[in-house]
Amino acid sequence: SQQGEEDPQALSIQEGENATMNCSYKTSINNLQWYRQNSGRGLVHLILIRSNEREKHSGRLRVTLDTSKKSSSLLITASRAADTASYFCAPHPGANSKLTFGKGITLSVRP
Amino acid sequence: GAGVSQSPSNKVTEKGKDVELRCDPISGHTALYWYRQSLGQGLEFLIYFQGNSAPDKSGLPSDRFSAERTGGSVSTLTIQRTQQEDSAVYLCASSLAEGFGYTFGSGTRLTVV
């Protein structure tokens, strides 16, 4: 198994600005997933990008994946105060492998 | 149900007592995970069930922890002789199959006093 390492650990931005969060991992993956967590409870699945994809969009979210650099980024455009949360990446190795998480990124969006 | 259901949502127990935490995954989801999260920390993997395969128990922190999944559906995480360091939020997640995202429950906040 492997876990992603998110960077930075904390990010504070003004409402309306874009937020970029990065994730690095060590071994080959089948897919990589991003999750959001509000107030220490259950995580919400945001987006999944497969190893043969380079970029994926979902609303204000844009995820990129560079398998040669073993890295991914999550971009939130036109941030809102409601985007304030912790964000986690989860690189998934594939068949019969467990999904593990890093420590996450704490994003604060100031109104 | 429409989502992953965990019960109880909060549990306060005395040190040394046993507790059972329940997870009802989404119907038809073959994969089920248990994690725990201490205050301000990331998710710590505990155990993983995938279909009829033997569960991956490599994350269970001690032999006081055990989990089972009956009939490929409901799962129960049991902690025997609870200790104060077991205090955390215990999260369950399920997935339709590999290559799909995971749906998390709201967790059980366990406090050992």
Coordinates of N, CA and C in Angstrom, one line a residue:
Chain A
S1 N 0.9 -1.2 0.0 CA 0.0 0.0 0.0 C 0.9 1.2 0.0
Q2 N 0.3 2.4 -0.3 CA 1.1 3.6 -0.2 C 0.1 4.7 0.1
Q3 N 0.6 5.8 0.7 CA -0.3 6.9 0.9 C 0.3 8.1 0.2
G4 N -0.6 9.0 -0.1 CA -0.1 10.2 -0.7 C 0.4 11.2 0.3
E5 N 1.3 12.1 -0.1 CA 1.7 13.1 0.7 C 1.3 14.5 0.2
E6 N 0.4 15.1 0.9 CA -0.2 16.4 0.4 C 0.7 17.6 0.8
D7 N 0.6 18.6 -0.1 CA 1.4 19.8 0.1 C 0.7 21.0 -0.4
P8 N 0.6 22.1 0.3 CA 1.1 22.4 1.6 C 0.3 21.7 2.7
Q9 N 0.7 21.8 3.9 CA -0.1 21.2 5.0 C -1.3 22.1 5.3
A10 N -1.1 23.4 5.1 CA -2.2 24.4 5.4 C -2.1 25.5 4.3
L11 N -3.3 26.0 4.0 CA -3.4 27.0 2.9 C -4.5 27.9 3.3
S12 N -4.2 29.2 3.3 CA -5.2 30.2 3.6 C -5.3 31.2 2.4
I13 N -6.5 31.4 1.9 CA -6.7 32.3 0.8 C -7.9 33.1 0.9
Q14 N -8.1 34.1 0.1 CA -9.2 35.0 0.1 C -10.3 34.4 -0.8
E15 N -11.5 34.6 -0.4 CA -12.7 34.1 -1.2 C -12.5 34.7 -2.7
G16 N -12.7 33.8 -3.6 CA -12.6 34.3 -5.0 C -11.3 33.9 -5.7
E17 N -10.3 33.6 -4.8 CA -9.0 33.2 -5.3 C -9.0 31.7 -5.6
N18 N -8.0 31.3 -6.4 CA -7.9 29.9 -6.7 C -7.0 29.2 -5.6
A19 N -7.3 27.9 -5.4 CA -6.5 27.1 -4.4 C -5.9 26.0 -5.1
T20 N -4.6 25.8 -5.0 CA -3.9 24.7 -5.6 C -3.3 23.8 -4.5
M21 N -3.6 22.5 -4.6 CA -3.1 21.6 -3.6 C -2.4 20.4 -4.3
N22 N -1.3 20.0 -3.8 CA -0.5 19.0 -4.5 C -0.4 17.7 -3.7
C23 N -0.2 16.6 -4.4 CA -0.1 15.3 -3.8 C 1.1 14.5 -4.5
S24 N 1.9 13.9 -3.8 CA 3.0 13.1 -4.4 C 2.8 11.7 -3.8
Y25 N 3.3 10.7 -4.6 CA 3.2 9.3 -4.1 C 4.4 8.6 -4.7
K26 N 4.6 7.3 -4.2 CA 5.8 6.6 -4.5 C 5.8 5.5 -5.5
T27 N 4.7 4.8 -5.6 CA 4.7 3.6 -6.5 C 3.6 3.8 -7.6
S28 N 3.5 2.8 -8.5 CA 2.6 2.9 -9.6 C 1.1 2.8 -9.0
I29 N 0.2 3.4 -9.8 CA -1.1 3.5 -9.3 C -2.1 3.1 -10.4
N30 N -3.3 2.7 -10.0 CA -4.4 2.4 -10.9 C -5.2 3.7 -11.1
N31 N -5.4 4.4 -10.0 CA -6.1 5.7 -10.0 C -5.7 6.5 -8.8
L32 N -6.1 7.7 -8.8 CA -5.9 8.6 -7.6 C -7.1 9.3 -7.3
Q33 N -7.5 9.4 -6.1 CA -8.8 10.0 -5.6 C -8.5 11.2 -4.7
W34 N -9.4 12.2 -4.8 CA -9.3 13.3 -3.9 C -10.6 13.3 -3.1
Y35 N -10.5 13.7 -1.8 CA -11.6 13.7 -0.9 C -11.6 15.0 -0.1
R36 N -12.7 15.4 0.4 CA -12.9 16.6 1.3 C -13.5 16.1 2.6
Q37 N -13.0 16.7 3.7 CA -13.6 16.4 5.0 C -13.9 17.7 5.7
N38 N -15.1 17.8 6.1 CA -15.6 19.0 6.9 C -15.7 18.5 8.4
S39 N -15.3 19.3 9.3 CA -15.4 19.2 10.7 C -15.2 17.7 11.2
G40 N -14.2 17.1 10.8 CA -13.7 15.8 11.4 C -14.7 14.6 11.3
R41 N -15.6 14.7 10.4 CA -16.5 13.5 10.2 C -16.2 12.8 8.9
G42 N -17.2 12.3 8.2 CA -16.9 11.4 7.1 C -16.3 12.2 5.9
L43 N -15.5 11.6 5.1 CA -15.0 12.2 3.9 C -15.9 12.1 2.8
V44 N -15.9 13.1 1.9 CA -16.7 13.1 0.7 C -15.8 13.0 -0.5
H45 N -16.1 12.0 -1.4 CA -15.4 11.8 -2.6 C -15.6 12.9 -3.6
L46 N -14.5 13.5 -4.0 CA -14.6 14.6 -5.0 C -14.4 14.2 -6.4
I47 N -13.3 13.5 -6.6 CA -13.0 13.2 -8.0 C -12.0 12.0 -8.1
L48 N -12.1 11.2 -9.1 CA -11.2 10.1 -9.3 C -10.6 10.2 -10.7
I49 N -9.2 10.2 -10.8 CA -8.6 10.2 -12.0 C -7.8 9.0 -12.2
R50 N -7.9 8.4 -13.4 CA -7.3 7.1 -13.7 C -5.9 7.3 -14.2
S51 N -5.1 6.3 -14.1 CA -3.6 6.4 -14.5 C -3.4 6.8 -15.9
N52 N -4.4 6.5 -16.8 CA -4.2 6.8 -18.2 C -4.8 8.2 -18.5
E53 N -5.3 8.9 -17.5 CA -5.8 10.3 -17.7 C -4.8 11.3 -17.2
R54 N -4.9 12.5 -17.8 CA -3.9 13.5 -17.4 C -4.6 14.7 -16.7
E55 N -5.9 14.9 -17.1 CA -6.6 16.0 -16.5 C -8.1 15.6 -16.4
K56 N -8.8 16.1 -15.4 CA -10.2 15.9 -15.2 C -10.8 17.1 -14.6
H57 N -12.1 17.4 -15.0 CA -12.8 18.5 -14.4 C -14.1 18.1 -13.8
S58 N -14.5 18.8 -12.8 CA -15.8 18.6 -12.2 C -16.2 19.9 -11.5
G59 N -17.1 20.6 -12.2 CA -17.5 21.9 -11.7 C -16.3 22.9 -11.5
R60 N -16.1 23.4 -10.3 CA -14.9 24.3 -10.1 C -13.6 23.5 -9.8
L61 N -13.7 22.2 -9.8 CA -12.5 21.4 -9.5 C -11.8 21.0 -10.8
R62 N -10.5 21.1 -10.8 CA -9.6 20.5 -11.9 C -8.5 19.7 -11.2
V63 N -8.4 18.5 -11.7 CA -7.4 17.6 -11.2 C -6.4 17.2 -12.3
T64 N -5.2 17.3 -12.1 CA -4.2 16.8 -13.0 C -3.4 15.6 -12.4
L65 N -2.9 14.8 -13.3 CA -2.1 13.7 -12.9 C -0.9 13.5 -13.8
D66 N 0.3 13.5 -13.2 CA 1.5 13.3 -13.9 C 2.2 12.0 -13.4
T67 N 2.0 10.9 -14.1 CA 2.5 9.6 -13.6 C 4.0 9.5 -13.7
S68 N 4.6 10.3 -14.6 CA 6.1 10.3 -14.7 C 6.7 10.9 -13.4
K69 N 6.0 11.9 -12.9 CA 6.5 12.6 -11.7 C 5.8 12.1 -10.4
K70 N 4.9 11.1 -10.6 CA 4.2 10.6 -9.5 C 3.6 11.7 -8.6
S71 N 2.8 12.6 -9.3 CA 2.2 13.7 -8.6 C 0.9 14.0 -9.2
S72 N 0.1 14.7 -8.4 CA -1.3 15.1 -8.8 C -1.5 16.5 -8.2
S73 N -2.4 17.3 -8.8 CA -2.7 18.5 -8.2 C -4.3 18.7 -8.3
L74 N -4.8 19.3 -7.3 CA -6.2 19.7 -7.2 C -6.3 21.2 -7.2
L75 N -7.0 21.7 -8.2 CA -7.2 23.2 -8.3 C -8.7 23.5 -8.0
I76 N -9.0 24.3 -7.1 CA -10.3 24.8 -6.9 C -10.3 26.3 -7.3
T77 N -11.2 26.5 -8.3 CA -11.2 27.9 -8.9 C -12.3 28.7 -8.2
A78 N -12.1 30.0 -8.1 CA -13.1 30.9 -7.6 C -13.6 30.4 -6.2
S79 N -12.7 30.2 -5.3 CA -13.0 29.6 -4.0 C -14.1 30.4 -3.2
R80 N -14.8 29.6 -2.4 CA -15.8 30.1 -1.5 C -15.6 29.8 -0.1
A81 N -16.1 30.5 0.8 CA -15.9 30.2 2.2 C -16.3 28.7 2.5
A82 N -17.3 28.2 1.8 CA -17.8 26.9 2.0 C -16.8 25.8 1.6
D83 N -15.8 26.2 0.9 CA -14.7 25.3 0.5 C -13.7 25.0 1.7
T84 N -13.9 25.8 2.7 CA -13.0 25.6 3.9 C -13.2 24.2 4.4
A85 N -12.1 23.4 4.4 CA -12.2 22.0 4.8 C -10.8 21.4 4.8
S86 N -10.7 20.1 5.1 CA -9.4 19.4 4.9 C -9.6 18.6 3.6
Y87 N -8.5 18.5 2.8 CA -8.5 17.8 1.6 C -7.5 16.7 1.6
F88 N -7.8 15.5 1.1 CA -6.9 14.4 1.1 C -6.8 13.8 -0.2
C89 N -5.6 13.3 -0.6 CA -5.5 12.5 -1.8 C -5.2 11.1 -1.4
A90 N -5.7 10.2 -2.3 CA -5.5 8.7 -2.0 C -5.1 8.0 -3.3
P91 N -3.8 7.8 -3.4 CA -3.4 7.0 -4.6 C -3.8 5.5 -4.4
H92 N -4.4 5.0 -5.4 CA -4.9 3.6 -5.3 C -4.0 2.7 -6.2
P93 N -3.3 1.7 -5.6 CA -2.4 0.9 -6.4 C -3.2 -0.1 -7.4
G94 N -4.4 -0.4 -7.0 CA -5.2 -1.3 -7.9 C -5.6 -2.6 -7.2
A95 N -5.6 -3.6 -8.0 CA -6.3 -4.9 -7.5 C -5.9 -5.3 -6.1
N96 N -7.0 -5.5 -5.3 CA -6.9 -6.0 -4.0 C -5.9 -5.2 -3.1
S97 N -5.8 -3.9 -3.4 CA -4.9 -3.1 -2.6 C -5.8 -2.1 -1.8
K98 N -5.3 -1.8 -0.6 CA -6.1 -0.9 0.3 C -5.8 0.6 -0.1
L99 N -6.8 1.4 0.2 CA -6.8 2.8 0.0 C -6.3 3.5 1.3
T100 N -5.2 4.2 1.2 CA -4.7 4.8 2.4 C -4.6 6.3 2.1
F101 N -4.6 7.1 3.2 CA -4.6 8.5 3.1 C -3.4 9.2 3.8
G102 N -3.1 10.3 3.4 CA -2.0 11.1 4.0 C -2.6 12.0 5.1
K103 N -1.9 13.0 5.6 CA -2.4 13.8 6.7 C -3.3 14.9 6.2
G104 N -3.4 15.1 4.9 CA -4.3 16.1 4.4 C -3.8 17.5 4.4
I105 N -4.6 18.4 3.7 CA -4.3 19.8 3.6 C -5.5 20.5 4.2
T106 N -5.2 21.5 5.1 CA -6.2 22.3 5.7 C -6.4 23.6 4.9
L107 N -7.5 23.7 4.2 CA -7.8 24.9 3.4 C -8.7 25.8 4.2
S108 N -8.3 27.1 4.3 CA -9.2 28.1 4.9 C -9.4 29.1 3.9
V109 N -10.7 29.4 3.6 CA -11.1 30.4 2.6 C -11.7 31.6 3.4
R110 N -11.1 32.7 3.4 CA -11.5 33.9 4.2 C -12.6 34.7 3.4
P111 N -13.7 34.9 4.0 CA -14.8 35.7 3.3 C -14.4 37.1 3.0
Chain B
G1 N -29.7 1.4 1.9 CA -30.0 2.8 2.1 C -29.2 3.6 1.1
A2 N -29.4 4.9 1.1 CA -28.8 5.8 0.2 C -27.3 6.0 0.5
G3 N -26.9 5.9 1.7 CA -25.5 6.1 2.1 C -25.0 5.1 3.0
V4 N -23.8 5.3 3.5 CA -23.2 4.4 4.5 C -23.7 4.9 5.9
S5 N -24.2 3.9 6.6 CA -24.7 4.3 7.9 C -23.9 3.7 9.0
Q6 N -23.5 4.5 10.0 CA -22.7 4.0 11.1 C -23.5 4.3 12.4
S7 N -23.4 3.4 13.3 CA -24.0 3.5 14.6 C -23.1 2.9 15.7
P8 N -23.2 3.5 16.9 CA -23.8 4.8 17.2 C -23.0 5.9 16.7
S9 N -23.5 7.1 16.7 CA -22.8 8.3 16.2 C -21.8 8.8 17.2
N10 N -22.1 8.6 18.5 CA -21.3 8.9 19.6 C -21.3 7.8 20.6
K11 N -20.2 7.5 21.2 CA -20.2 6.4 22.3 C -19.1 6.9 23.3
V12 N -19.6 6.9 24.6 CA -18.7 7.2 25.7 C -18.7 5.9 26.5
T13 N -17.5 5.4 26.8 CA -17.4 4.1 27.5 C -16.3 4.3 28.6
E14 N -16.4 3.4 29.5 CA -15.4 3.4 30.6 C -14.2 2.5 30.2
K15 N -13.0 3.0 30.6 CA -11.8 2.2 30.3 C -12.0 0.8 30.8
G16 N -11.6 -0.2 29.9 CA -11.7 -1.6 30.2 C -13.0 -2.3 29.7
K17 N -14.0 -1.5 29.3 CA -15.2 -2.1 28.7 C -15.0 -2.4 27.2
D18 N -15.8 -3.3 26.7 CA -15.8 -3.6 25.3 C -16.8 -2.8 24.6
V19 N -16.5 -2.4 23.3 CA -17.5 -1.7 22.5 C -17.6 -2.3 21.1
E20 N -18.8 -2.2 20.5 CA -19.1 -2.6 19.2 C -19.6 -1.5 18.4
L21 N -18.9 -1.3 17.2 CA -19.3 -0.2 16.3 C -19.8 -0.9 15.0
R22 N -20.9 -0.3 14.5 CA -21.6 -1.0 13.4 C -21.5 -0.1 12.1
C23 N -21.4 -0.8 11.0 CA -21.4 -0.1 9.7 C -22.3 -0.8 8.7
D24 N -23.3 -0.1 8.2 CA -24.1 -0.6 7.1 C -23.7 0.0 5.8
P25 N -23.0 -0.7 4.9 CA -22.6 -0.1 3.7 C -23.7 0.0 2.7
I26 N -23.4 0.7 1.6 CA -24.4 0.8 0.5 C -24.6 -0.6 -0.1
S27 N -25.9 -0.9 -0.3 CA -26.2 -2.2 -0.8 C -25.5 -2.5 -2.1
G28 N -24.9 -3.7 -2.2 CA -24.2 -4.1 -3.4 C -22.7 -3.7 -3.5
H29 N -22.3 -2.9 -2.5 CA -20.9 -2.5 -2.4 C -20.0 -3.7 -1.9
T30 N -19.0 -4.0 -2.7 CA -18.3 -5.2 -2.3 C -17.1 -4.9 -1.4
A31 N -16.6 -3.7 -1.5 CA -15.4 -3.3 -0.7 C -15.9 -2.5 0.6
L32 N -15.3 -2.8 1.7 CA -15.6 -2.0 2.9 C -14.3 -1.8 3.7
Y33 N -14.2 -0.6 4.2 CA -13.0 -0.2 5.0 C -13.4 0.3 6.3
W34 N -12.5 0.1 7.3 CA -12.6 0.8 8.6 C -11.3 1.6 8.7
Y35 N -11.5 2.9 9.2 CA -10.4 3.8 9.5 C -10.6 4.4 10.8
R36 N -9.6 4.9 11.5 CA -9.8 5.8 12.6 C -9.0 7.0 12.5
Q37 N -9.5 8.1 13.1 CA -8.9 9.4 13.0 C -8.9 10.0 14.4
S38 N -7.7 10.3 14.8 CA -7.6 11.0 16.1 C -7.7 12.5 15.8
L39 N -7.9 13.3 16.8 CA -8.2 14.8 16.6 C -7.0 15.4 15.8
G40 N -7.3 16.1 14.7 CA -6.3 16.8 14.0 C -5.4 15.9 13.2
Q41 N -5.6 14.6 13.1 CA -4.7 13.7 12.4 C -5.4 13.2 11.1
G42 N -4.5 12.5 10.3 CA -5.0 11.9 9.1 C -5.8 10.6 9.4
L43 N -6.2 9.9 8.4 CA -6.9 8.6 8.6 C -5.9 7.5 8.7
E44 N -6.2 6.7 9.8 CA -5.3 5.5 10.0 C -6.1 4.3 9.5
F45 N -5.6 3.6 8.6 CA -6.2 2.4 8.0 C -6.3 1.3 9.1
L46 N -7.4 0.6 9.2 CA -7.6 -0.5 10.2 C -7.7 -1.8 9.5
I47 N -8.8 -2.0 8.7 CA -9.1 -3.2 8.1 C -9.9 -3.0 6.8
Y48 N -9.7 -4.0 5.9 CA -10.3 -3.9 4.5 C -10.9 -5.2 4.1
F49 N -12.2 -5.2 3.8 CA -12.9 -6.4 3.3 C -13.2 -6.2 1.8
Q50 N -12.9 -7.2 1.0 CA -13.2 -7.1 -0.4 C -13.8 -8.4 -0.9
G51 N -15.1 -8.3 -1.1 CA -15.9 -9.5 -1.6 C -15.7 -10.7 -0.6
N52 N -15.4 -11.8 -1.2 CA -15.3 -13.0 -0.4 C -13.8 -13.3 0.0
S53 N -12.9 -12.4 -0.4 CA -11.5 -12.6 -0.1 C -11.3 -12.4 1.4
A54 N -10.2 -13.0 1.9 CA -9.8 -12.9 3.3 C -9.5 -11.4 3.6
P55 N -10.0 -10.8 4.7 CA -9.8 -9.4 4.9 C -8.4 -9.1 5.2
D56 N -8.0 -7.9 4.8 CA -6.7 -7.3 5.1 C -6.7 -6.7 6.5
K57 N -6.2 -7.3 7.5 CA -6.2 -6.9 8.9 C -5.0 -6.2 9.3
S58 N -4.1 -5.8 8.3 CA -2.8 -5.4 8.7 C -2.7 -4.1 9.5
G59 N -3.8 -3.3 9.5 CA -3.9 -2.0 10.2 C -4.4 -2.1 11.6
L60 N -4.9 -3.2 12.0 CA -5.4 -3.3 13.4 C -4.3 -3.1 14.4
P61 N -4.4 -2.2 15.3 CA -3.3 -1.8 16.2 C -3.0 -2.8 17.2
S62 N -3.9 -3.7 17.6 CA -3.6 -4.7 18.6 C -4.6 -5.8 18.5
D63 N -4.4 -6.9 19.3 CA -5.4 -8.0 19.2 C -6.6 -7.7 20.0
R64 N -6.7 -6.5 20.6 CA -8.0 -6.0 21.2 C -9.0 -5.6 20.1
F65 N -8.5 -5.4 18.9 CA -9.4 -5.0 17.8 C -9.7 -6.1 16.9
S66 N -11.0 -6.2 16.5 CA -11.4 -7.2 15.6 C -12.5 -6.7 14.8
A67 N -12.7 -7.3 13.6 CA -13.9 -6.9 12.8 C -14.4 -8.0 12.0
E68 N -15.7 -8.0 11.7 CA -16.2 -9.0 10.8 C -17.2 -8.4 9.9
R69 N -17.5 -9.1 8.8 CA -18.5 -8.6 7.9 C -19.4 -9.8 7.6
T70 N -20.6 -9.7 8.0 CA -21.5 -10.8 7.8 C -22.3 -10.7 6.5
G71 N -22.3 -11.9 5.8 CA -23.0 -11.9 4.5 C -22.6 -10.9 3.5
G72 N -21.4 -10.4 3.6 CA -20.9 -9.5 2.6 C -21.6 -8.1 2.8
S73 N -22.2 -7.9 3.9 CA -22.9 -6.6 4.0 C -22.5 -5.9 5.3
V74 N -23.3 -6.0 6.4 CA -23.0 -5.2 7.6 C -21.7 -5.7 8.2
S75 N -21.0 -4.7 8.7 CA -19.7 -4.9 9.4 C -19.7 -4.4 10.8
T76 N -19.1 -5.1 11.7 CA -19.0 -4.7 13.1 C -17.5 -4.7 13.5
L77 N -17.1 -3.6 14.1 CA -15.7 -3.4 14.6 C -15.9 -3.5 16.1
T78 N -15.1 -4.4 16.7 CA -15.2 -4.6 18.2 C -13.8 -4.3 18.8
I79 N -13.9 -3.5 19.8 CA -12.7 -3.1 20.6 C -12.9 -3.7 22.0
Q80 N -12.0 -4.6 22.4 CA -12.1 -5.2 23.7 C -11.2 -4.4 24.7
R81 N -11.7 -4.4 26.0 CA -10.9 -3.8 27.0 C -10.3 -2.4 26.6
T82 N -11.3 -1.5 26.3 CA -10.9 -0.2 25.7 C -9.9 0.5 26.6
Q83 N -9.0 1.3 25.9 CA -8.1 2.2 26.6 C -8.3 3.6 26.1
Q84 N -7.8 4.5 26.9 CA -8.0 5.9 26.6 C -7.4 6.3 25.2
E85 N -6.4 5.6 24.8 CA -5.8 5.9 23.5 C -6.6 5.4 22.3
D86 N -7.7 4.7 22.6 CA -8.6 4.2 21.6 C -9.6 5.3 21.2
S87 N -9.6 6.4 22.0 CA -10.6 7.5 21.7 C -10.2 8.1 20.4
A88 N -11.2 8.2 19.5 CA -11.0 8.6 18.1 C -12.4 8.6 17.4
V89 N -12.4 9.1 16.2 CA -13.5 8.9 15.3 C -13.3 7.7 14.4
Y90 N -14.2 6.7 14.4 CA -14.0 5.5 13.6 C -14.9 5.7 12.4
L91 N -14.3 5.6 11.2 CA -14.9 5.8 10.0 C -15.0 4.5 9.2
C92 N -16.2 4.3 8.5 CA -16.4 3.2 7.7 C -16.6 3.8 6.3
A93 N -16.2 3.1 5.3 CA -16.4 3.5 3.9 C -16.6 2.2 3.0
S94 N -17.4 2.4 2.0 CA -17.7 1.3 1.1 C -17.6 1.7 -0.4
S95 N -17.3 0.8 -1.2 CA -17.2 1.1 -2.7 C -17.8 -0.1 -3.5
L96 N -18.3 0.3 -4.7 CA -18.9 -0.7 -5.5 C -17.9 -1.7 -6.0
A97 N -16.7 -1.2 -6.3 CA -15.6 -2.1 -6.8 C -14.4 -1.2 -6.9
E98 N -13.3 -1.9 -7.2 CA -12.1 -1.1 -7.4 C -12.3 -0.2 -8.7
G99 N -11.6 0.9 -8.6 CA -11.8 1.9 -9.7 C -12.9 2.8 -9.5
F100 N -13.6 2.7 -8.4 CA -14.7 3.6 -8.0 C -14.3 4.3 -6.7
G101 N -14.9 5.5 -6.5 CA -14.7 6.2 -5.3 C -15.3 5.6 -4.1
Y102 N -14.9 6.0 -2.9 CA -15.5 5.4 -1.7 C -16.5 6.4 -1.1
T103 N -17.6 5.8 -0.5 CA -18.5 6.6 0.2 C -18.3 6.3 1.7
F104 N -18.1 7.4 2.4 CA -17.9 7.3 3.8 C -19.2 7.5 4.6
G105 N -19.2 6.8 5.8 CA -20.2 7.2 6.8 C -19.8 8.4 7.6
S106 N -20.7 8.8 8.5 CA -20.4 10.0 9.3 C -19.5 9.7 10.5
G107 N -19.3 8.4 10.7 CA -18.3 8.0 11.8 C -19.0 7.8 13.1
T108 N -18.3 7.1 14.0 CA -18.6 7.0 15.4 C -17.5 7.7 16.2
R109 N -17.9 8.6 17.0 CA -16.9 9.3 17.9 C -16.9 8.5 19.2
L110 N -15.8 7.8 19.4 CA -15.6 7.0 20.6 C -14.8 7.8 21.6
T111 N -15.3 7.9 22.8 CA -14.5 8.5 23.9 C -14.4 7.5 25.1
V112 N -13.2 7.2 25.5 CA -12.9 6.3 26.5 C -12.5 7.1 27.8
V113 N -13.3 7.0 28.8 CA -13.0 7.8 30.0 C -12.5 6.9 31.2

